[in-house]
Coordinates of C-alpha atoms in Angstrom, one line a residue:
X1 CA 0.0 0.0 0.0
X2 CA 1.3 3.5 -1.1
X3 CA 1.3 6.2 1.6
X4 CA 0.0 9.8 0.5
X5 CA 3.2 11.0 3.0
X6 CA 5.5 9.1 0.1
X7 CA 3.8 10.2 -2.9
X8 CA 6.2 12.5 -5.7
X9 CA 7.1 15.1 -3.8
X10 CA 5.7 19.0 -5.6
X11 CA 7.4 22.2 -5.2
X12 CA 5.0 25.2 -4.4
X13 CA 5.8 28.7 -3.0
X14 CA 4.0 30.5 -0.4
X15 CA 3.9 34.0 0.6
X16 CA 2.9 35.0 3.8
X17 CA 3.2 37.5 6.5
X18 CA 6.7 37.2 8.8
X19 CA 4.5 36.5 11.8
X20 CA 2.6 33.6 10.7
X21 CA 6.0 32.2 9.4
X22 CA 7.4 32.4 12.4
X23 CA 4.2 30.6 14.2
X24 CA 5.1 27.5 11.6
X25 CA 8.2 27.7 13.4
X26 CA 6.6 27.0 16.7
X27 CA 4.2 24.8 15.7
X28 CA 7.2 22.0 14.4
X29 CA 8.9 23.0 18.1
X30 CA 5.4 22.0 19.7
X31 CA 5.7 18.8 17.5
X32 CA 9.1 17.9 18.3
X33 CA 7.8 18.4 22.2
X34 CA 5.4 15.9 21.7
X35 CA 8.0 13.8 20.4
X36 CA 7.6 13.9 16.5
X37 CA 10.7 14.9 14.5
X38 CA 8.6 16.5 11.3
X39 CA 9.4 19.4 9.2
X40 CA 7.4 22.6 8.1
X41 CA 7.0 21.3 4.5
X42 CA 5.2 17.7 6.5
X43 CA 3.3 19.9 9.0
X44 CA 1.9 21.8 6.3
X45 CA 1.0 18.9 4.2
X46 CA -0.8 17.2 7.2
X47 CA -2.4 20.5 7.8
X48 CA -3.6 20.8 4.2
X49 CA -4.4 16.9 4.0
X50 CA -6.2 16.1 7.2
X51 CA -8.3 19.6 6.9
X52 CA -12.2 18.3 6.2
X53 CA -13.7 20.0 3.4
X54 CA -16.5 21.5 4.8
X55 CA -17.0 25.3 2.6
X56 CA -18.7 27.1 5.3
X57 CA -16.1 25.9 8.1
X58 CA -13.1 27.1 5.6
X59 CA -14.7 29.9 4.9
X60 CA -15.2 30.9 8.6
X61 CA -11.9 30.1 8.9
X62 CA -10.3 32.3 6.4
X63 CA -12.7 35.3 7.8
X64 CA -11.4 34.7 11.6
X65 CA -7.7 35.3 9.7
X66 CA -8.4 38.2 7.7
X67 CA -9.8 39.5 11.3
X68 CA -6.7 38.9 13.2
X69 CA -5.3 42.2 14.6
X70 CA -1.1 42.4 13.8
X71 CA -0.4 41.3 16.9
X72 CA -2.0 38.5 16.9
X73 CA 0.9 35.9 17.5
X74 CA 2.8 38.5 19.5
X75 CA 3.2 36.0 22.2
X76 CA 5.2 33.9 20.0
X77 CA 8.1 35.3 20.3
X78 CA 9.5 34.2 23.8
X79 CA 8.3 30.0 23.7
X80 CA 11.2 29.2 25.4
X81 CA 8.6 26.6 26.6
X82 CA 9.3 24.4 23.8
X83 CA 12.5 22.6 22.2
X84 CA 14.4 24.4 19.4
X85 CA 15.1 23.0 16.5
X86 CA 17.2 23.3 13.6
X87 CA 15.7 25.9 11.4
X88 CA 15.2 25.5 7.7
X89 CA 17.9 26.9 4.8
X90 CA 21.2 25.9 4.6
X91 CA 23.7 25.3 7.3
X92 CA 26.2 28.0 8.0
X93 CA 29.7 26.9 8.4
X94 CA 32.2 28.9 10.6
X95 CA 35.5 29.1 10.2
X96 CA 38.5 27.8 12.8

């Protein structure tokens, strides 16, 4: 049986606001708390995958977004609560 997690993988490129990046930074760090090694590309695809397709729930959804003062995750910042991991991009290298 194939899983849909090893399926051809497919590039796509989001845009979003720095904040809401940064939340998909803690939500892998709550993952790897609850003991799951993932990455933001799985976490998203879970997300998008496991999301029931209900139209009036999405669009409720989307609407609570759209509402969300710029603040909103300001309490992200400081989740010293929750493990660090590596972030994603290239490894920098330092020199002896």
């Amino acid at each position: 049986m194939e899983l849909l997690c090893h399926q051809k993988r497919r590039t796509t490129s989001v845009t979003w606001p720095g904040d809401v990046d940064r939340r998909l930074n803690i939500l892998v760090r709550a993952c790897a708390a609850a003991g799951e090694r993932t990455s933001r590309a799985e976490l998203l695809a879970a997300l998008v995958a496991t999301t029931v397709v209900e139209p009036e729930r999405l669009a409720a959804l989307l609407h609570r977004y759209r509402r969300l003062p710029a603040d909103a995750l300001a309490d992200d910042e400081d989740r010293d609560d929750l493990p660090v991991v590596r972030l994603p991009g290239p490894r920098r290298t330092t020199s002896p």
